[in-house]
Amino acid sequence: MLNELLQVIKSVARDQYDASKPSDVTFGTVISVSPLEINIDQRMTLPAEFFILTKAVLDHYVDITVSHVTEDRAGGGGYAEFASHNHDYKGRKKILVHNGLKTGEKVILVQAQGGQKYVVLDRVFAHQASGEWL
């Protein structure tokens, strides 16, 4: 009798857990960026409306504060106003962070409670920067 009661309690607890559909971490591959499509665990490909994107996977603007001097740069023609010079570069500046997803990238996803949406947290591997100052 006790064994049957334990089985019933376990069954109720399991059913309650399954019904709550807790969040789950999974992985995907970006199939397309425009429109966004991500293949989930090689089972299914979902469109953009299934995803909530974080700044880690979006191009976005940020404000930065800078305080430095540009490198010396010369003009031409031999005139004094074109002689080698630099400029102060100071203040609060708005810059674009290029974090947008690219086709073929592997991403980390958290399935939202209820399973209808996925939060795209980040890439599985390091984002490859390709800026002019590298």
Short mmCIF file of N, CA, C and O in Angstrom, two decimals, residues 35-125:
data_model
loop_
_atom_site.label_atom_id
_atom_site.label_comp_id
_atom_site.label_asym_id
_atom_site.label_seq_id
_atom_site.Cartn_x
_atom_site.Cartn_y
_atom_site.Cartn_z
N PRO A 35 14.97 36.74 -43.87
CA PRO A 35 14.42 36.75 -42.52
C PRO A 35 15.16 35.76 -41.62
O PRO A 35 15.71 34.76 -42.10
N LEU A 36 15.14 36.04 -40.31
CA LEU A 36 15.82 35.17 -39.36
C LEU A 36 15.15 33.80 -39.31
O LEU A 36 13.94 33.69 -39.17
N GLU A 37 15.97 32.76 -39.43
CA GLU A 37 15.53 31.38 -39.25
C GLU A 37 16.64 30.64 -38.53
O GLU A 37 17.81 30.76 -38.88
N ILE A 38 16.26 29.89 -37.49
CA ILE A 38 17.23 29.12 -36.71
C ILE A 38 16.76 27.68 -36.64
O ILE A 38 15.60 27.42 -36.32
N ASN A 39 17.67 26.76 -36.95
CA ASN A 39 17.39 25.34 -36.85
C ASN A 39 17.70 24.91 -35.43
O ASN A 39 18.80 25.14 -34.93
N ILE A 40 16.73 24.27 -34.78
CA ILE A 40 16.86 23.87 -33.39
C ILE A 40 17.22 22.39 -33.31
O ILE A 40 16.47 21.53 -33.76
N ASP A 41 18.37 22.10 -32.71
CA ASP A 41 18.80 20.71 -32.48
C ASP A 41 18.60 19.79 -33.67
O ASP A 41 18.24 18.63 -33.51
N GLN A 42 18.79 20.28 -34.85
CA GLN A 42 18.66 19.51 -36.09
C GLN A 42 17.27 18.88 -36.24
O GLN A 42 17.09 17.94 -37.00
N ARG A 43 16.27 19.40 -35.52
CA ARG A 43 14.91 18.84 -35.59
C ARG A 43 13.98 19.70 -36.41
O ARG A 43 13.18 19.19 -37.18
N MET A 44 14.05 21.02 -36.19
CA MET A 44 13.09 21.90 -36.84
C MET A 44 13.70 23.27 -37.04
O MET A 44 14.58 23.69 -36.30
N THR A 45 13.23 23.96 -38.06
CA THR A 45 13.66 25.32 -38.34
C THR A 45 12.51 26.25 -38.02
O THR A 45 11.40 26.05 -38.51
N LEU A 46 12.80 27.27 -37.19
CA LEU A 46 11.77 28.20 -36.76
C LEU A 46 12.06 29.61 -37.29
O LEU A 46 13.21 30.01 -37.39
N PRO A 47 11.00 30.38 -37.58
CA PRO A 47 11.16 31.76 -38.07
C PRO A 47 11.32 32.75 -36.92
O PRO A 47 11.17 32.42 -35.74
N ALA A 48 11.57 34.00 -37.28
CA ALA A 48 11.89 35.08 -36.34
C ALA A 48 10.89 35.25 -35.22
O ALA A 48 11.29 35.56 -34.09
N GLU A 49 9.61 35.06 -35.48
CA GLU A 49 8.61 35.33 -34.44
C GLU A 49 8.72 34.40 -33.23
O GLU A 49 8.14 34.65 -32.18
N PHE A 50 9.52 33.34 -33.32
CA PHE A 50 9.72 32.43 -32.20
C PHE A 50 10.88 32.86 -31.30
O PHE A 50 11.13 32.24 -30.28
N PHE A 51 11.60 33.93 -31.69
CA PHE A 51 12.83 34.28 -30.99
C PHE A 51 12.78 35.65 -30.33
O PHE A 51 12.24 36.60 -30.88
N ILE A 52 13.37 35.72 -29.16
CA ILE A 52 13.63 36.97 -28.46
C ILE A 52 15.15 37.12 -28.48
O ILE A 52 15.87 36.26 -27.98
N LEU A 53 15.64 38.19 -29.09
CA LEU A 53 17.08 38.38 -29.27
C LEU A 53 17.66 39.30 -28.19
O LEU A 53 17.06 40.31 -27.84
N THR A 54 18.82 38.94 -27.67
CA THR A 54 19.53 39.78 -26.71
C THR A 54 20.53 40.66 -27.47
O THR A 54 20.83 40.41 -28.64
N LYS A 55 21.08 41.65 -26.79
CA LYS A 55 22.08 42.52 -27.42
C LYS A 55 23.33 41.76 -27.82
O LYS A 55 24.08 42.21 -28.66
N ALA A 56 23.54 40.60 -27.22
CA ALA A 56 24.71 39.79 -27.58
C ALA A 56 24.64 39.28 -29.01
O ALA A 56 25.65 38.87 -29.57
N VAL A 57 23.44 39.32 -29.62
CA VAL A 57 23.28 38.80 -30.98
C VAL A 57 22.61 39.82 -31.91
O VAL A 57 22.13 39.48 -32.98
N LEU A 58 22.62 41.08 -31.52
CA LEU A 58 22.02 42.15 -32.32
C LEU A 58 23.02 43.27 -32.56
O LEU A 58 23.80 43.61 -31.66
N ASP A 59 22.97 43.90 -33.71
CA ASP A 59 23.66 45.17 -33.90
C ASP A 59 22.92 46.17 -33.02
O ASP A 59 21.68 46.20 -33.00
N HIS A 60 23.66 46.99 -32.27
CA HIS A 60 23.01 47.97 -31.42
C HIS A 60 23.97 49.12 -31.10
O HIS A 60 25.18 48.97 -31.22
N TYR A 61 23.41 50.25 -30.74
CA TYR A 61 24.20 51.42 -30.40
C TYR A 61 24.45 51.48 -28.89
O TYR A 61 23.60 51.11 -28.10
N VAL A 62 25.64 51.95 -28.53
CA VAL A 62 25.97 52.22 -27.14
C VAL A 62 26.67 53.58 -27.07
O VAL A 62 27.25 54.04 -28.05
N ASP A 63 26.59 54.20 -25.90
CA ASP A 63 27.32 55.43 -25.65
C ASP A 63 28.63 55.09 -24.97
O ASP A 63 28.66 54.24 -24.07
N ILE A 64 29.69 55.74 -25.41
CA ILE A 64 30.99 55.58 -24.76
C ILE A 64 31.54 56.96 -24.45
O ILE A 64 31.14 57.95 -25.07
N THR A 65 32.44 57.03 -23.50
CA THR A 65 33.13 58.27 -23.20
C THR A 65 34.59 58.09 -23.60
O THR A 65 35.22 57.10 -23.23
N VAL A 66 35.09 59.04 -24.40
CA VAL A 66 36.46 58.96 -24.89
C VAL A 66 37.23 60.20 -24.46
O VAL A 66 36.66 61.26 -24.24
N SER A 67 38.55 60.04 -24.35
CA SER A 67 39.42 61.16 -24.03
C SER A 67 40.82 60.81 -24.53
O SER A 67 41.63 60.25 -23.80
N HIS A 68 41.07 61.11 -25.79
CA HIS A 68 42.38 60.86 -26.34
C HIS A 68 42.66 61.83 -27.48
O HIS A 68 41.84 62.67 -27.81
N VAL A 69 43.82 61.70 -28.05
CA VAL A 69 44.25 62.58 -29.14
C VAL A 69 44.45 61.71 -30.37
O VAL A 69 44.98 60.60 -30.29
N THR A 70 44.01 62.21 -31.52
CA THR A 70 44.19 61.46 -32.77
C THR A 70 45.66 61.39 -33.13
O THR A 70 46.49 62.18 -32.64
N GLU A 71 46.01 60.45 -33.99
CA GLU A 71 47.38 60.32 -34.46
C GLU A 71 47.72 61.50 -35.36
O GLU A 71 46.84 62.07 -36.02
N ASP A 72 49.01 61.86 -35.41
CA ASP A 72 49.44 62.92 -36.31
C ASP A 72 49.12 62.52 -37.74
O ASP A 72 49.31 61.37 -38.14
N ARG A 73 48.68 63.51 -38.49
CA ARG A 73 48.34 63.26 -39.89
C ARG A 73 48.69 64.50 -40.68
O ARG A 73 48.36 65.61 -40.28
N ALA A 74 49.37 64.34 -41.77
CA ALA A 74 49.77 65.48 -42.60
C ALA A 74 48.86 65.58 -43.82
O ALA A 74 48.35 64.59 -44.31
N GLY A 75 48.70 66.80 -44.28
CA GLY A 75 47.94 67.04 -45.50
C GLY A 75 48.88 67.04 -46.69
O GLY A 75 49.72 66.17 -46.83
N GLY A 76 48.78 68.03 -47.51
CA GLY A 76 49.65 68.09 -48.68
C GLY A 76 49.85 69.51 -49.13
O GLY A 76 49.35 70.46 -48.54
N GLY A 77 50.61 69.68 -50.15
CA GLY A 77 50.79 70.97 -50.78
C GLY A 77 51.85 71.87 -50.14
O GLY A 77 52.12 72.93 -50.66
N GLY A 78 52.41 71.48 -48.99
CA GLY A 78 53.46 72.28 -48.38
C GLY A 78 52.96 73.49 -47.62
O GLY A 78 53.76 74.28 -47.13
N TYR A 79 51.67 73.73 -47.54
CA TYR A 79 51.13 74.89 -46.82
C TYR A 79 51.10 74.60 -45.33
O TYR A 79 50.87 73.48 -44.89
N ALA A 80 51.27 75.63 -44.51
CA ALA A 80 51.32 75.49 -43.06
C ALA A 80 50.04 74.87 -42.50
O ALA A 80 50.09 74.05 -41.58
N GLU A 81 48.91 75.23 -43.07
CA GLU A 81 47.63 74.71 -42.56
C GLU A 81 47.46 73.20 -42.82
O GLU A 81 46.58 72.57 -42.26
N PHE A 82 48.33 72.66 -43.68
CA PHE A 82 48.27 71.22 -43.96
C PHE A 82 49.41 70.44 -43.31
O PHE A 82 49.61 69.26 -43.57
N ALA A 83 50.17 71.10 -42.43
CA ALA A 83 51.29 70.44 -41.75
C ALA A 83 50.75 69.34 -40.83
O ALA A 83 49.57 69.32 -40.47
N SER A 84 51.64 68.44 -40.44
CA SER A 84 51.26 67.33 -39.57
C SER A 84 50.64 67.86 -38.28
O SER A 84 51.16 68.80 -37.68
N HIS A 85 49.50 67.29 -37.90
CA HIS A 85 48.81 67.76 -36.70
C HIS A 85 47.91 66.66 -36.15
O HIS A 85 47.72 65.63 -36.77
N ASN A 86 47.37 66.91 -34.96
CA ASN A 86 46.42 65.98 -34.36
C ASN A 86 45.27 66.77 -33.75
O ASN A 86 45.28 68.00 -33.76
N HIS A 87 44.27 66.05 -33.26
CA HIS A 87 43.10 66.70 -32.66
C HIS A 87 42.72 65.97 -31.38
O HIS A 87 42.89 64.76 -31.27
N ASP A 88 42.17 66.73 -30.43
CA ASP A 88 41.57 66.11 -29.25
C ASP A 88 40.31 65.38 -29.70
O ASP A 88 39.58 65.84 -30.59
N TYR A 89 40.05 64.24 -29.09
CA TYR A 89 38.83 63.48 -29.36
C TYR A 89 38.28 63.14 -27.98
O TYR A 89 38.76 62.21 -27.32
N LYS A 90 37.30 63.92 -27.53
CA LYS A 90 36.82 63.79 -26.16
C LYS A 90 35.30 63.86 -26.13
O LYS A 90 34.67 64.40 -27.04
N GLY A 91 34.76 63.31 -25.07
CA GLY A 91 33.33 63.45 -24.83
C GLY A 91 32.58 62.14 -24.96
O GLY A 91 33.16 61.07 -25.11
N ARG A 92 31.29 62.27 -24.89
CA ARG A 92 30.40 61.12 -25.00
C ARG A 92 30.07 60.91 -26.47
O ARG A 92 29.60 61.81 -27.14
N LYS A 93 30.31 59.68 -26.96
CA LYS A 93 30.11 59.36 -28.37
C LYS A 93 29.19 58.15 -28.50
O LYS A 93 29.20 57.25 -27.67
N LYS A 94 28.43 58.14 -29.55
CA LYS A 94 27.54 57.02 -29.85
C LYS A 94 28.22 56.15 -30.90
O LYS A 94 28.65 56.64 -31.93
N ILE A 95 28.34 54.83 -30.59
CA ILE A 95 28.96 53.92 -31.54
C ILE A 95 28.04 52.73 -31.81
O ILE A 95 27.19 52.39 -30.98
N LEU A 96 28.22 52.12 -32.96
CA LEU A 96 27.45 50.94 -33.33
C LEU A 96 28.27 49.69 -33.03
O LEU A 96 29.40 49.56 -33.49
N VAL A 97 27.69 48.78 -32.25
CA VAL A 97 28.31 47.50 -31.96
C VAL A 97 27.75 46.49 -32.97
O VAL A 97 26.55 46.28 -33.03
N HIS A 98 28.64 45.88 -33.73
CA HIS A 98 28.24 44.93 -34.78
C HIS A 98 28.18 43.52 -34.21
O HIS A 98 29.14 42.76 -34.31
N ASN A 99 27.06 43.17 -33.61
CA ASN A 99 26.89 41.84 -33.01
C ASN A 99 25.84 41.01 -33.72
O ASN A 99 25.46 39.95 -33.23
N GLY A 100 25.32 41.48 -34.84
CA GLY A 100 24.27 40.76 -35.54
C GLY A 100 24.68 39.34 -35.91
O GLY A 100 25.84 39.06 -36.18
N LEU A 101 23.69 38.46 -35.91
CA LEU A 101 23.95 37.05 -36.26
C LEU A 101 24.34 36.91 -37.71
O LEU A 101 23.96 37.72 -38.56
N LYS A 102 25.09 35.84 -37.98
CA LYS A 102 25.49 35.51 -39.35
C LYS A 102 25.08 34.07 -39.65
O LYS A 102 25.05 33.22 -38.75
N THR A 103 24.76 33.82 -40.89
CA THR A 103 24.38 32.48 -41.32
C THR A 103 25.48 31.48 -40.96
O THR A 103 26.66 31.76 -41.14
N GLY A 104 25.07 30.35 -40.40
CA GLY A 104 26.00 29.29 -40.03
C GLY A 104 26.45 29.34 -38.58
O GLY A 104 27.04 28.37 -38.09
N GLU A 105 26.21 30.45 -37.89
CA GLU A 105 26.64 30.54 -36.49
C GLU A 105 25.79 29.62 -35.60
O GLU A 105 24.59 29.46 -35.82
N LYS A 106 26.45 29.05 -34.60
CA LYS A 106 25.78 28.23 -33.59
C LYS A 106 25.39 29.15 -32.45
O LYS A 106 26.18 29.98 -32.01
N VAL A 107 24.16 28.99 -31.95
CA VAL A 107 23.67 29.86 -30.90
C VAL A 107 23.15 29.06 -29.70
O VAL A 107 22.76 27.90 -29.84
N ILE A 108 23.16 29.72 -28.53
CA ILE A 108 22.64 29.14 -27.30
C ILE A 108 21.24 29.71 -27.11
O ILE A 108 21.05 30.93 -27.13
N LEU A 109 20.27 28.83 -26.92
CA LEU A 109 18.88 29.24 -26.78
C LEU A 109 18.33 28.76 -25.44
O LEU A 109 18.69 27.69 -24.97
N VAL A 110 17.46 29.57 -24.86
CA VAL A 110 16.72 29.15 -23.67
C VAL A 110 15.25 29.12 -24.08
O VAL A 110 14.71 30.15 -24.51
N GLN A 111 14.66 27.95 -23.98
CA GLN A 111 13.25 27.83 -24.32
C GLN A 111 12.44 28.43 -23.18
O GLN A 111 12.58 28.02 -22.02
N ALA A 112 11.63 29.42 -23.49
CA ALA A 112 10.84 30.08 -22.47
C ALA A 112 9.79 29.12 -21.92
O ALA A 112 9.39 28.16 -22.58
N GLN A 113 9.36 29.42 -20.70
CA GLN A 113 8.36 28.57 -20.07
C GLN A 113 7.14 28.48 -20.97
O GLN A 113 6.65 29.47 -21.49
N GLY A 114 6.66 27.30 -21.20
CA GLY A 114 5.54 27.08 -22.09
C GLY A 114 5.98 26.67 -23.49
O GLY A 114 5.20 26.15 -24.27
N GLY A 115 7.24 26.90 -23.83
CA GLY A 115 7.81 26.38 -25.06
C GLY A 115 7.49 27.12 -26.34
O GLY A 115 7.88 26.69 -27.42
N GLN A 116 6.81 28.27 -26.28
CA GLN A 116 6.43 28.97 -27.50
C GLN A 116 7.49 29.95 -28.00
O GLN A 116 7.46 30.35 -29.15
N LYS A 117 8.41 30.36 -27.14
CA LYS A 117 9.44 31.32 -27.51
C LYS A 117 10.80 30.82 -27.06
O LYS A 117 10.91 30.05 -26.11
N TYR A 118 11.83 31.29 -27.76
CA TYR A 118 13.21 31.00 -27.40
C TYR A 118 13.96 32.31 -27.25
O TYR A 118 13.86 33.19 -28.11
N VAL A 119 14.73 32.44 -26.17
CA VAL A 119 15.61 33.58 -26.00
C VAL A 119 16.96 33.18 -26.59
O VAL A 119 17.54 32.18 -26.19
N VAL A 120 17.44 33.95 -27.58
CA VAL A 120 18.75 33.69 -28.18
C VAL A 120 19.76 34.43 -27.32
O VAL A 120 19.90 35.65 -27.39
N LEU A 121 20.46 33.67 -26.45
CA LEU A 121 21.37 34.28 -25.48
C LEU A 121 22.66 34.78 -26.10
O LEU A 121 23.10 35.89 -25.85
N ASP A 122 23.31 33.91 -26.88
CA ASP A 122 24.64 34.26 -27.37
C ASP A 122 25.07 33.22 -28.40
O ASP A 122 24.37 32.25 -28.65
N ARG A 123 26.26 33.43 -28.94
CA ARG A 123 26.86 32.45 -29.83
C ARG A 123 27.55 31.37 -29.00
O ARG A 123 27.95 31.61 -27.87
N VAL A 124 27.75 30.21 -29.60
CA VAL A 124 28.46 29.13 -28.93
C VAL A 124 29.95 29.41 -28.93
O VAL A 124 30.67 29.07 -28.01
N PHE A 125 30.46 30.08 -29.95
CA PHE A 125 31.89 30.39 -30.06
C PHE A 125 32.07 31.90 -30.07
O PHE A 125 31.12 32.65 -30.21
#
